[in-house]
CSV table of C-alpha atoms and ligand atoms in Angstrom, one decimal:
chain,number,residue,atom,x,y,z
A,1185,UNK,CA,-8.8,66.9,-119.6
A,1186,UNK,CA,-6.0,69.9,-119.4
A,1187,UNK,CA,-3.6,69.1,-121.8
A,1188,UNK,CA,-1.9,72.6,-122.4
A,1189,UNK,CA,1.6,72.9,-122.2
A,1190,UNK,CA,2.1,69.0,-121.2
A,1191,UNK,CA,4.4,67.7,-123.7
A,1192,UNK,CA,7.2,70.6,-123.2
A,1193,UNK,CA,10.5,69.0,-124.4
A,1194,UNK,CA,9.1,66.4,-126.2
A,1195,UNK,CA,10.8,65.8,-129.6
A,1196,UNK,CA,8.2,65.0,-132.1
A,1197,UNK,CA,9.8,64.1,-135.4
A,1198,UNK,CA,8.3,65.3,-138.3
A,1199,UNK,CA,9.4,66.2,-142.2
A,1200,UNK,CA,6.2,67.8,-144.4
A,1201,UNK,CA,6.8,65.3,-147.5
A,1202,UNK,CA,4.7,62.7,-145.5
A,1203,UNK,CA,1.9,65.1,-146.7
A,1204,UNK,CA,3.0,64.0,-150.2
A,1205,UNK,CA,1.3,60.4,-149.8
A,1206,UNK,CA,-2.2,60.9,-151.3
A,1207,UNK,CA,-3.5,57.1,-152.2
A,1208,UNK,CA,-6.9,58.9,-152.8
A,1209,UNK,CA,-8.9,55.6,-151.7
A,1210,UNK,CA,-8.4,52.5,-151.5
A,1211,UNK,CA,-10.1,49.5,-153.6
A,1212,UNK,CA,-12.4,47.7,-151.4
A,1213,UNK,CA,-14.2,44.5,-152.4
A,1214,UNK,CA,-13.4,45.6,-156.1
A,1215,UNK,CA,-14.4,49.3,-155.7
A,1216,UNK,CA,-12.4,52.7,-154.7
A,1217,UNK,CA,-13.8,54.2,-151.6
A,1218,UNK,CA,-12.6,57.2,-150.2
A,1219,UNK,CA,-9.9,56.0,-147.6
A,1220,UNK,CA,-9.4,57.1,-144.5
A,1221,UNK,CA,-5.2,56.7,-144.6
A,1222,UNK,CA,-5.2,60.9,-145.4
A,1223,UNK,CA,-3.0,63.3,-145.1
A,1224,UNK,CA,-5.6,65.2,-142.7
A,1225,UNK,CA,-4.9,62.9,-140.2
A,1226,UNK,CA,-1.0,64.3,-139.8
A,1227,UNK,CA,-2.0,67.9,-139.7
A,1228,UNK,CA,-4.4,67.4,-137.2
A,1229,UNK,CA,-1.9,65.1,-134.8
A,1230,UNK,CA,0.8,68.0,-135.6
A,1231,UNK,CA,-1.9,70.8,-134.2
A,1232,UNK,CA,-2.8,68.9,-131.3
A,1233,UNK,CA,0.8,68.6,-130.3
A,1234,UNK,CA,1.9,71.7,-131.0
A,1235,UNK,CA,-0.8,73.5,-128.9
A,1236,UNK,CA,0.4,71.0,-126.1
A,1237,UNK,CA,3.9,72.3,-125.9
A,1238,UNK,CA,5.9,69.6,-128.2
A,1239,UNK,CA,8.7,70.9,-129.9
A,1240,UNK,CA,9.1,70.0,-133.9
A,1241,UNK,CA,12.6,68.7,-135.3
A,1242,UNK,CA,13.2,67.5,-138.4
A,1243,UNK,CA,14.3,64.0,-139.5
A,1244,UNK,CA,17.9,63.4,-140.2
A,1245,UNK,CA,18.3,61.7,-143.9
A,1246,UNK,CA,19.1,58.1,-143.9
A,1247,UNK,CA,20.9,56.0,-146.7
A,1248,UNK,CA,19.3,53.1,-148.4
A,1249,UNK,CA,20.8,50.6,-145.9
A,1250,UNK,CA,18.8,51.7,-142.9
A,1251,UNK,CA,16.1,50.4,-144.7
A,1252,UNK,CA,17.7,47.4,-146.1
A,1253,UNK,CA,18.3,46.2,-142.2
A,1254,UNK,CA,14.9,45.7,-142.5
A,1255,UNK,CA,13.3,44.8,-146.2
A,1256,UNK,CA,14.5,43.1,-149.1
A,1257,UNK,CA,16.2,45.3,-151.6
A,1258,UNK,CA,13.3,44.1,-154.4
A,1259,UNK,CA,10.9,45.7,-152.2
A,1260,UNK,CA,12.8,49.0,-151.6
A,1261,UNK,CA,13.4,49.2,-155.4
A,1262,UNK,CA,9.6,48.7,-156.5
A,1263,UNK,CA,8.8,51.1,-154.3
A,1264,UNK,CA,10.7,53.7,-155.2
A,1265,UNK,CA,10.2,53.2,-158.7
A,1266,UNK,CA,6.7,52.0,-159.6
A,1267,UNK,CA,4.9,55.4,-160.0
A,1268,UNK,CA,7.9,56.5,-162.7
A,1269,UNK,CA,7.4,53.6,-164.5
A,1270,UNK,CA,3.6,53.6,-163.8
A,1271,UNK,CA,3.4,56.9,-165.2
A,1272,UNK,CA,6.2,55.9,-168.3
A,1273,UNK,CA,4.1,53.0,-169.1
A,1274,UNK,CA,0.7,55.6,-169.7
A,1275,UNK,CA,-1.6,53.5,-167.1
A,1276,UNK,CA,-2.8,57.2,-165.9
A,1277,UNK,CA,-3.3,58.6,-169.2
A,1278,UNK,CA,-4.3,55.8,-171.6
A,1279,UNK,CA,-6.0,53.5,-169.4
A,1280,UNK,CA,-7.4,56.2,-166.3
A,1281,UNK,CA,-5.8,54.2,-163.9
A,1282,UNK,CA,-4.5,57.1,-161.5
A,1283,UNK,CA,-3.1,55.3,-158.8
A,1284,UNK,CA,-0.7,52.0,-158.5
A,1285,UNK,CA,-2.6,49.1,-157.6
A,1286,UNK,CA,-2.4,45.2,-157.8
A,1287,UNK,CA,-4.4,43.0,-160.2
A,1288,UNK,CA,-2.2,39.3,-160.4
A,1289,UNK,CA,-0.8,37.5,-156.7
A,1290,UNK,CA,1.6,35.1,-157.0
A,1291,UNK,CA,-0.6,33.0,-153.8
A,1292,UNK,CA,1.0,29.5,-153.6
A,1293,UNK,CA,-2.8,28.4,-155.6
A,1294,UNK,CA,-1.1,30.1,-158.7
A,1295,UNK,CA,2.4,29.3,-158.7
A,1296,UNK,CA,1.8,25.7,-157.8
A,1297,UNK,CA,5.2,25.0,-156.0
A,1298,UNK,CA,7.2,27.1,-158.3
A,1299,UNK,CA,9.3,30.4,-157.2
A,1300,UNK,CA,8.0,33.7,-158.0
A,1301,UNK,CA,9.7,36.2,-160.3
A,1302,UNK,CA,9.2,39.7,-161.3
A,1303,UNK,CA,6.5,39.5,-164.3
A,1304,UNK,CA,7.6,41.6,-167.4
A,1305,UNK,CA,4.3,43.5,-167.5
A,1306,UNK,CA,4.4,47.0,-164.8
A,1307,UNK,CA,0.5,46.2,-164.1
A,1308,UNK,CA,1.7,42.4,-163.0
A,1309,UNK,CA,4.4,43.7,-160.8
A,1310,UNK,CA,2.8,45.1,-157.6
A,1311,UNK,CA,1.1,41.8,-156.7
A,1312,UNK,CA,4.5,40.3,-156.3
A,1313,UNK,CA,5.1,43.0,-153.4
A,1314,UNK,CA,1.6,44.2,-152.6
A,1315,UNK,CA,-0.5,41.6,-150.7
A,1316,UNK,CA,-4.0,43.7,-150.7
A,1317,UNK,CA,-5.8,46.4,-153.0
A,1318,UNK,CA,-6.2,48.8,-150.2
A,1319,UNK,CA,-2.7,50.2,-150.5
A,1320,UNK,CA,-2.3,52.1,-153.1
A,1321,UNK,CA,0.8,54.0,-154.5
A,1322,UNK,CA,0.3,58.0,-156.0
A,1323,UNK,CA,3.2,60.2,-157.4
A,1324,UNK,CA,4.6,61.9,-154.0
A,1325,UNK,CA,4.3,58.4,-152.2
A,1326,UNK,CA,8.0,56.9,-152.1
A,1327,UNK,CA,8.9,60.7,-151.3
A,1328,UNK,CA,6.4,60.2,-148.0
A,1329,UNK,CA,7.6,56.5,-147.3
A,1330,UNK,CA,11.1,57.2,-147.2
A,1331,UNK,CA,10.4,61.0,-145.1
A,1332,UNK,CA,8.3,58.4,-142.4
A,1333,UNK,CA,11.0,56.2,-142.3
A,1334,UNK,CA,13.6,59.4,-141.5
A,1335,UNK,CA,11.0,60.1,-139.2
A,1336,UNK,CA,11.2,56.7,-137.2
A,1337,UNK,CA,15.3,56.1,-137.6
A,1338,UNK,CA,15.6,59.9,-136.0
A,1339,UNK,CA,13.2,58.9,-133.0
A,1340,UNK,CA,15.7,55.7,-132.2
A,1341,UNK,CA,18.7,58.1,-132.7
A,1342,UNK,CA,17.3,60.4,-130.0
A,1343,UNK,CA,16.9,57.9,-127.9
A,1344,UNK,CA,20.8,56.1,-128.3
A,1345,UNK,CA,21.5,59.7,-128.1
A,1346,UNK,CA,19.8,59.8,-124.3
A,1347,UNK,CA,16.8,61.3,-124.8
A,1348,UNK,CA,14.0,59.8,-122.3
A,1349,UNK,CA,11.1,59.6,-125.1
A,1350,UNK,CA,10.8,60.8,-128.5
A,1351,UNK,CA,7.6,60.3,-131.3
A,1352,UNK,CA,8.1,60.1,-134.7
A,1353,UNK,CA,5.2,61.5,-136.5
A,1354,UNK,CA,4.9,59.0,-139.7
A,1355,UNK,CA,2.9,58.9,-142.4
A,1356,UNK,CA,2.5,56.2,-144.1
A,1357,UNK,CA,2.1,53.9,-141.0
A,1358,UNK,CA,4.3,50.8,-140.9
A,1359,UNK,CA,3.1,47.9,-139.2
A,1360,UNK,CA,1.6,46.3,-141.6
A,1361,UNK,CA,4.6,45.9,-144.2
A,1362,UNK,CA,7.0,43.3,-143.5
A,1363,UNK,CA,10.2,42.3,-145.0
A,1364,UNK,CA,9.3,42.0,-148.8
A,1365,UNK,CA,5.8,43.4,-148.4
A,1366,UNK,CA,3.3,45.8,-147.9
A,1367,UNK,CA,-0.4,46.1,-147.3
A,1368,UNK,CA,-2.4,47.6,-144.9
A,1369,UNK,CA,-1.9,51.4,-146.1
A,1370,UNK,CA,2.0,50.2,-145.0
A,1371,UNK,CA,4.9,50.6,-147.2
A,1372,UNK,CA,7.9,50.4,-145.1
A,1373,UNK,CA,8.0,49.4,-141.5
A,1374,UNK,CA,9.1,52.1,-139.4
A,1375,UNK,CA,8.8,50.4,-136.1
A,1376,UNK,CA,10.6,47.9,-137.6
A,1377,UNK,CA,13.3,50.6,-138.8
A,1378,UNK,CA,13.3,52.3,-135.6
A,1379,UNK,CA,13.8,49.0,-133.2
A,1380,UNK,CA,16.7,47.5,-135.7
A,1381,UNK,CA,18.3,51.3,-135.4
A,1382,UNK,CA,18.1,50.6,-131.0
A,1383,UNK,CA,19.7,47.1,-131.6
A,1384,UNK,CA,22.3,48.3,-133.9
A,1385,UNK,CA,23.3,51.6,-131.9
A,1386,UNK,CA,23.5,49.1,-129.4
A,1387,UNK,CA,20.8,48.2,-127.3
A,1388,UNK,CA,20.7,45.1,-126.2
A,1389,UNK,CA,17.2,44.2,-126.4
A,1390,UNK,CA,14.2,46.4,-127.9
A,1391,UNK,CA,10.7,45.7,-127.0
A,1392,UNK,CA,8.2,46.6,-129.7
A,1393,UNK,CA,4.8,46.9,-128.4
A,1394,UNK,CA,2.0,48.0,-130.4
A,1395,UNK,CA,-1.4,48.9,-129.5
A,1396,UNK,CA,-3.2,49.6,-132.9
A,1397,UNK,CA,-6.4,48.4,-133.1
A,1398,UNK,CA,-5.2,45.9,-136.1
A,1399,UNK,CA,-2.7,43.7,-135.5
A,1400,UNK,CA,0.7,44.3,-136.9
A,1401,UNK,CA,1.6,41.8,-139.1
A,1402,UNK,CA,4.4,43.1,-140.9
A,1403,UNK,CA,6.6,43.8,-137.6
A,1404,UNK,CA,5.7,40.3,-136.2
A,1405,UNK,CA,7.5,38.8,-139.2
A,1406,UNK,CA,10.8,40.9,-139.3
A,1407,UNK,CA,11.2,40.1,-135.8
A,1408,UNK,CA,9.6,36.2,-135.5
A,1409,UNK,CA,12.6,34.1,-135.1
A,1410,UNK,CA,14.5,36.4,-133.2
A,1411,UNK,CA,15.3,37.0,-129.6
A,1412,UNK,CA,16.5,40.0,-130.2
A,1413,UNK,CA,13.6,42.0,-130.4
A,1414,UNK,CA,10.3,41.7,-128.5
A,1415,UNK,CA,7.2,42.0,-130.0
A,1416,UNK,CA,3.2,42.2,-128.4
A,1417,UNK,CA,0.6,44.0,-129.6
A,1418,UNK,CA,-3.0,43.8,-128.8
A,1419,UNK,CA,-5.6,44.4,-131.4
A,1420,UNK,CA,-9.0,43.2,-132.4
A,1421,UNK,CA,-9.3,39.4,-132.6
A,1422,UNK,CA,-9.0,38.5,-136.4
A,1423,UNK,CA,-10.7,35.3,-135.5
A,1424,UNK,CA,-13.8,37.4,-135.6
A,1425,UNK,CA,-13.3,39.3,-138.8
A,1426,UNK,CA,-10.7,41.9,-138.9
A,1427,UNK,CA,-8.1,43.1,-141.1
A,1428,UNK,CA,-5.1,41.4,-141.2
A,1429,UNK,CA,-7.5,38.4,-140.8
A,1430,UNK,CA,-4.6,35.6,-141.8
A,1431,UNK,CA,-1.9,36.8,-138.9
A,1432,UNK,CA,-2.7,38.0,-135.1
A,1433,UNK,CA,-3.7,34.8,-132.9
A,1434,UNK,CA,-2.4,34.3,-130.0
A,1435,UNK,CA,-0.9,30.6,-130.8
A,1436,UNK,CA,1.5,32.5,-132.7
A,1437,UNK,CA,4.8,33.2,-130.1
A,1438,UNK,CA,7.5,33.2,-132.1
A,1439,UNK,CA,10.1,30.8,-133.7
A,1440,UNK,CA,13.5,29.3,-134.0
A,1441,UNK,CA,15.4,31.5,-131.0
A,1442,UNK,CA,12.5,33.6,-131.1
A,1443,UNK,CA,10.2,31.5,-129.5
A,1444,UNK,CA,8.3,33.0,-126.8
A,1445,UNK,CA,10.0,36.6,-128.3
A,1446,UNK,CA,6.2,37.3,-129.6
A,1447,UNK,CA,3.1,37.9,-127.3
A,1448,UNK,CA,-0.2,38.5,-129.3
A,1449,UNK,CA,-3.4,39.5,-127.0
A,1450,UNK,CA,-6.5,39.4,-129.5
A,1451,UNK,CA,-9.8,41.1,-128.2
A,1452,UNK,CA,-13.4,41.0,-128.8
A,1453,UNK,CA,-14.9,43.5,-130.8
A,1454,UNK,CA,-16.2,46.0,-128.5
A,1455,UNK,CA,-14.0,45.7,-125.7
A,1456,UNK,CA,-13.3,48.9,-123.8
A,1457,UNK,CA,-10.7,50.3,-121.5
A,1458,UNK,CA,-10.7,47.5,-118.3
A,1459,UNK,CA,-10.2,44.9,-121.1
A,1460,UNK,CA,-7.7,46.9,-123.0
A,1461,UNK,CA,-5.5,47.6,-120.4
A,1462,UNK,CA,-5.4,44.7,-118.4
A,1463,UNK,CA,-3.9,42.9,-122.2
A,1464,UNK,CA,-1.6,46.3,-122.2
A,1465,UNK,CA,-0.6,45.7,-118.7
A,1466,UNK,CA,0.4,41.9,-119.7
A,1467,UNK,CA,2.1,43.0,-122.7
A,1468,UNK,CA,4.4,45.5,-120.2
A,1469,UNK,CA,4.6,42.5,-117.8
A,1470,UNK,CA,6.2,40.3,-120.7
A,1471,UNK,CA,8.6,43.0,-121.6
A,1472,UNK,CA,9.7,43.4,-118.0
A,1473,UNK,CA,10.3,40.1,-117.9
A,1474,UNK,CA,12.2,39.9,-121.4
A,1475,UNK,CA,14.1,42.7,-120.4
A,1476,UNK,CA,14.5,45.8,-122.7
A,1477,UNK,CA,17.0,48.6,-122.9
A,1478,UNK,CA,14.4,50.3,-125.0
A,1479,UNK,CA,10.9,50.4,-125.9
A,1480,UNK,CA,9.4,51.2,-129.9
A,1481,UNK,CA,5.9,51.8,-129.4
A,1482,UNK,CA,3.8,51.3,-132.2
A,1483,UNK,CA,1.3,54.3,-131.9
A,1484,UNK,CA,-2.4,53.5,-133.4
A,1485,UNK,CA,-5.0,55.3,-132.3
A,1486,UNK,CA,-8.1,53.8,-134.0
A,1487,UNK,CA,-8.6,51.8,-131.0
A,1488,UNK,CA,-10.4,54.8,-129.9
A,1489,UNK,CA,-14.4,54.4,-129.5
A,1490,UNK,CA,-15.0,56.7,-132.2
A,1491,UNK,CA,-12.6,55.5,-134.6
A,1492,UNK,CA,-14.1,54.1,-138.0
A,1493,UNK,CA,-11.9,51.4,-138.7
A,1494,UNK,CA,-12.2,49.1,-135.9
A,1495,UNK,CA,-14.8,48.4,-133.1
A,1496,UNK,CA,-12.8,48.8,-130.3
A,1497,UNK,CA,-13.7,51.3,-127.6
A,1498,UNK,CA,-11.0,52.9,-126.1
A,1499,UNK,CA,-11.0,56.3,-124.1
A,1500,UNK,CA,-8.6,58.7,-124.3
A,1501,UNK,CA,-7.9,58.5,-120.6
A,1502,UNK,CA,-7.3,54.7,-120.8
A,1503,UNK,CA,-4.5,56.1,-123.8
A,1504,UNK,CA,-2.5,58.0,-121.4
A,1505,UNK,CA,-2.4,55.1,-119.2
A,1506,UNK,CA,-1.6,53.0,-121.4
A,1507,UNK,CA,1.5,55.6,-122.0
A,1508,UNK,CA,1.9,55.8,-118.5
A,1509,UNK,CA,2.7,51.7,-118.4
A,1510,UNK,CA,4.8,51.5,-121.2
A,1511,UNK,CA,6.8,54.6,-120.2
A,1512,UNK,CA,7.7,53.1,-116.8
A,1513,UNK,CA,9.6,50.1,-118.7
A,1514,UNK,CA,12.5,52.1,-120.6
A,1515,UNK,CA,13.0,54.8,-122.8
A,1516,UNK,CA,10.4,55.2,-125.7
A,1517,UNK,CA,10.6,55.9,-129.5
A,1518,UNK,CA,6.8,56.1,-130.1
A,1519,UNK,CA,6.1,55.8,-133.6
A,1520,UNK,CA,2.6,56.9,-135.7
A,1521,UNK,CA,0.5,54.1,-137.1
A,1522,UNK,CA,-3.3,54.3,-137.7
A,1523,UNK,CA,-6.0,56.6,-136.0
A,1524,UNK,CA,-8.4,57.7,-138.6
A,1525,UNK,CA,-11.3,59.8,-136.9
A,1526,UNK,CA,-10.0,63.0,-137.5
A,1527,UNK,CA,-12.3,64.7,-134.7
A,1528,UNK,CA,-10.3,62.5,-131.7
A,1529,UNK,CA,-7.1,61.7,-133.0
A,1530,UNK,CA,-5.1,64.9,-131.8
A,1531,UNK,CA,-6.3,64.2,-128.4
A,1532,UNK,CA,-5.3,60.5,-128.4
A,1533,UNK,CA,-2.0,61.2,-129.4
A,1534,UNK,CA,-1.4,63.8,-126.8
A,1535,UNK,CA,-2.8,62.1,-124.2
A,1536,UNK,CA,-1.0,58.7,-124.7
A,1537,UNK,CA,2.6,60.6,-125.2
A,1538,UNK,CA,1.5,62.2,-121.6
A,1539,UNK,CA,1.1,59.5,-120.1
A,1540,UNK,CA,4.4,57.9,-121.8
A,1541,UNK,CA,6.4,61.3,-120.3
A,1542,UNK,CA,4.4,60.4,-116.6
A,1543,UNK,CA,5.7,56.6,-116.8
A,1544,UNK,CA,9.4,57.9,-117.5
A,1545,UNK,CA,9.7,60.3,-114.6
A,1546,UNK,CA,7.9,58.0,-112.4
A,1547,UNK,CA,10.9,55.1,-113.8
A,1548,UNK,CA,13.5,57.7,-113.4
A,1549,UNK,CA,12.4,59.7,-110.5
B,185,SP5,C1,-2.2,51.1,-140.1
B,185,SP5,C2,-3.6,50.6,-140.1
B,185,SP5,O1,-4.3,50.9,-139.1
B,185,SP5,N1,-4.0,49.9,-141.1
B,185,SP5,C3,-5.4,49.5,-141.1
B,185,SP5,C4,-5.6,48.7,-142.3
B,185,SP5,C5,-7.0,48.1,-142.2
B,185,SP5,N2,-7.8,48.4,-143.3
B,185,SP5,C6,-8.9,47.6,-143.4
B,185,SP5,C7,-9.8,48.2,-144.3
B,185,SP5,C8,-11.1,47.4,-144.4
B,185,SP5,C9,-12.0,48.1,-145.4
B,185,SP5,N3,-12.4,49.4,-144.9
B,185,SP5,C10,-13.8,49.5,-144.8
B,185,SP5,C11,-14.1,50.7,-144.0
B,185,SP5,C12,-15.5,50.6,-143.6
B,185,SP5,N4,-15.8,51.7,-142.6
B,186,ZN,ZN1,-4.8,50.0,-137.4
């Protein structure tokens, strides 16, 4: 596939502190393994795009509210101080403990009925927040999660500003942090960020849809009793295994006045691009029907057949189309989420922000 020069006048947003995020592994099943969530993976999406014709502008600073429109204040706050006091409280240096992770969660099994509240001890406190061991927190991380957040609020202000389709380059990913939470290699939820941003610029209705190969959890509950805001995503079926495992099934529509406001198409493991984009194709179909003034698309690549985090098996040409459908629907602020084999991932992205540019000229022709 040609893919030189096809993303001319694309605005991919992009600030170099999301290189400062380096969890350096993740605690699996009680062990560090090496991760795949690494800065790598921005560089080579930032090549790929490049070389294709996009052009690079920088995120515009946000105050602590935009992300507050989103997540509770205690969650902003831990993350932005955990590493000093991390650091202050000698876990690195007495106890060889080089990165922030939880030990204690406050599950309903240990508090019994009663409300949780911060614990006195640092090493107690991420568990109130942090609802896995896989995300963990190093000293240029809040610096990365608030640049990846920028990132996402600029994409949405492109768009209110009239731009056709912008992508927000972000690292950390989003999806999986909801409003007082994060997992998932998720902090913040720039999805999230980006789609309140639409609605309070004044869009009447956003559509989130969100084809990482995981489900994203985190977005679902920001938006799950509201009608405001669409969300589908189709991901690997967590009724046969997968990560988030607890959230994803397709009973779960919404609630309150968001009822039927949330569309979740769970696959096999090993389904491939007819399969894919027929559930993409429904997802689109929904939105149409919902109607939305614009679209956030959460961008994960690791559907992709080679991708090591989840046996889907996607091709790069069933990407673009995929861009191609939801680009027909409105204007787009795709946002970065996972993709994690560093060989494919620059072509993925190109390819599906392709296709999203092909749907908007077709929709606008
Ligand atoms: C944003 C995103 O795509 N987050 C994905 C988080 C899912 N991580 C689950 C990790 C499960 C343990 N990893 C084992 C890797 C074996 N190859
Ligand atoms: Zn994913």
């Amino acid at each position: 596939m040609s893919i030189e020069g096809s993303l001319s006048g694309l605005p991919v947003v992009w600030h170099e502190d999301c290189l400062r995020h380096e969890p350096a592994g993740e605690v699996w099943l009680g062990q560090r393994d090496a991760g795949t969530e690494v800065p790598a993976r921005a560089t080579a999406i930032l090549r790929a795009l490049t070389a294709a014709g996009a052009t690079v502008v920088p995120p515009q600073a946000h105050d602590r509210d935009a992300l507050l429109a989103v997540h509770d204040q205690g969650l902003v706050d831990h993350l932005a101080t955990i590493w000093a006091d991390w650091t202050a409280g000698g876990y690195p240096r007495e106890y060889g403990r080089d990165r922030v992770v939880p030990y204690v969660f406050p599950t309903p099994a240990l508090l019994a009925g009663m409300p949780p509240r911060l614990p006195a001890a640092t090493h107690a406190q991420p568990g109130l927040y942090c609802y896995d061991t896989m995300t963990l927190i190093g000293p240029g991380s809040w610096e990365a999660i608030r640049a990846a957040a920028d990132c996402a609020r600029t994409a949405a202000a492109l768009l209110t500003g009239g731009a056709s389709a912008a992508y927000a380059l972000c690292r950390p990913p989003g999806h999986h942090a909801g409003p007082a939470g994060y997992g998932g290699s998720c902090y913040l939820n720039n999805a999230a960020i980006a789609a309140q941003a639409l609605r309070s610029a004044g869009a009447g209705t956003v559509a989130v849809i969100d084809i990482d190969a995981h489900h994203g959890n985190g977005t679902q509950s920001v938006f799950y009793d509201r009608a405001d805001v669409f969300y589908g995503s189709v991901h690997v079926d967590p009724a046969a295994g997968w990560f988030p495992h607890y959230l994803g099934f397709g009973r779960e529509t919404g609630s309150g006045a968001g009822r039927g406001s949330t569309l979740n198409i769970p696959l096999a493991p090993g389904t491939g691009d007819d399969a894919w984009l027929t559930a993409v194709g429904q997802l689109c179909d929904h939105v149409r029907a919902h109607g939305a003034e614009a679209v956030v698309l959460s961008l994960g690549l690791d559907a992709a057949a080679a991708d090591p985090e989840s046996p889907l098996q996607v091709t790069a040409a069933a990407y673009r189309q995929a861009g191609e459908l939801v680009g027909q629907l409105a204007p787009v602020a795709a946002v970065q989420e996972g993709g994690y084999d560093l060989g494919s991932l620059g072509e993925y992205v190109v390819a599906t922000l392709t296709g999203v540019q092909a749907g908007r000229a077709r929709a606008t022709a």
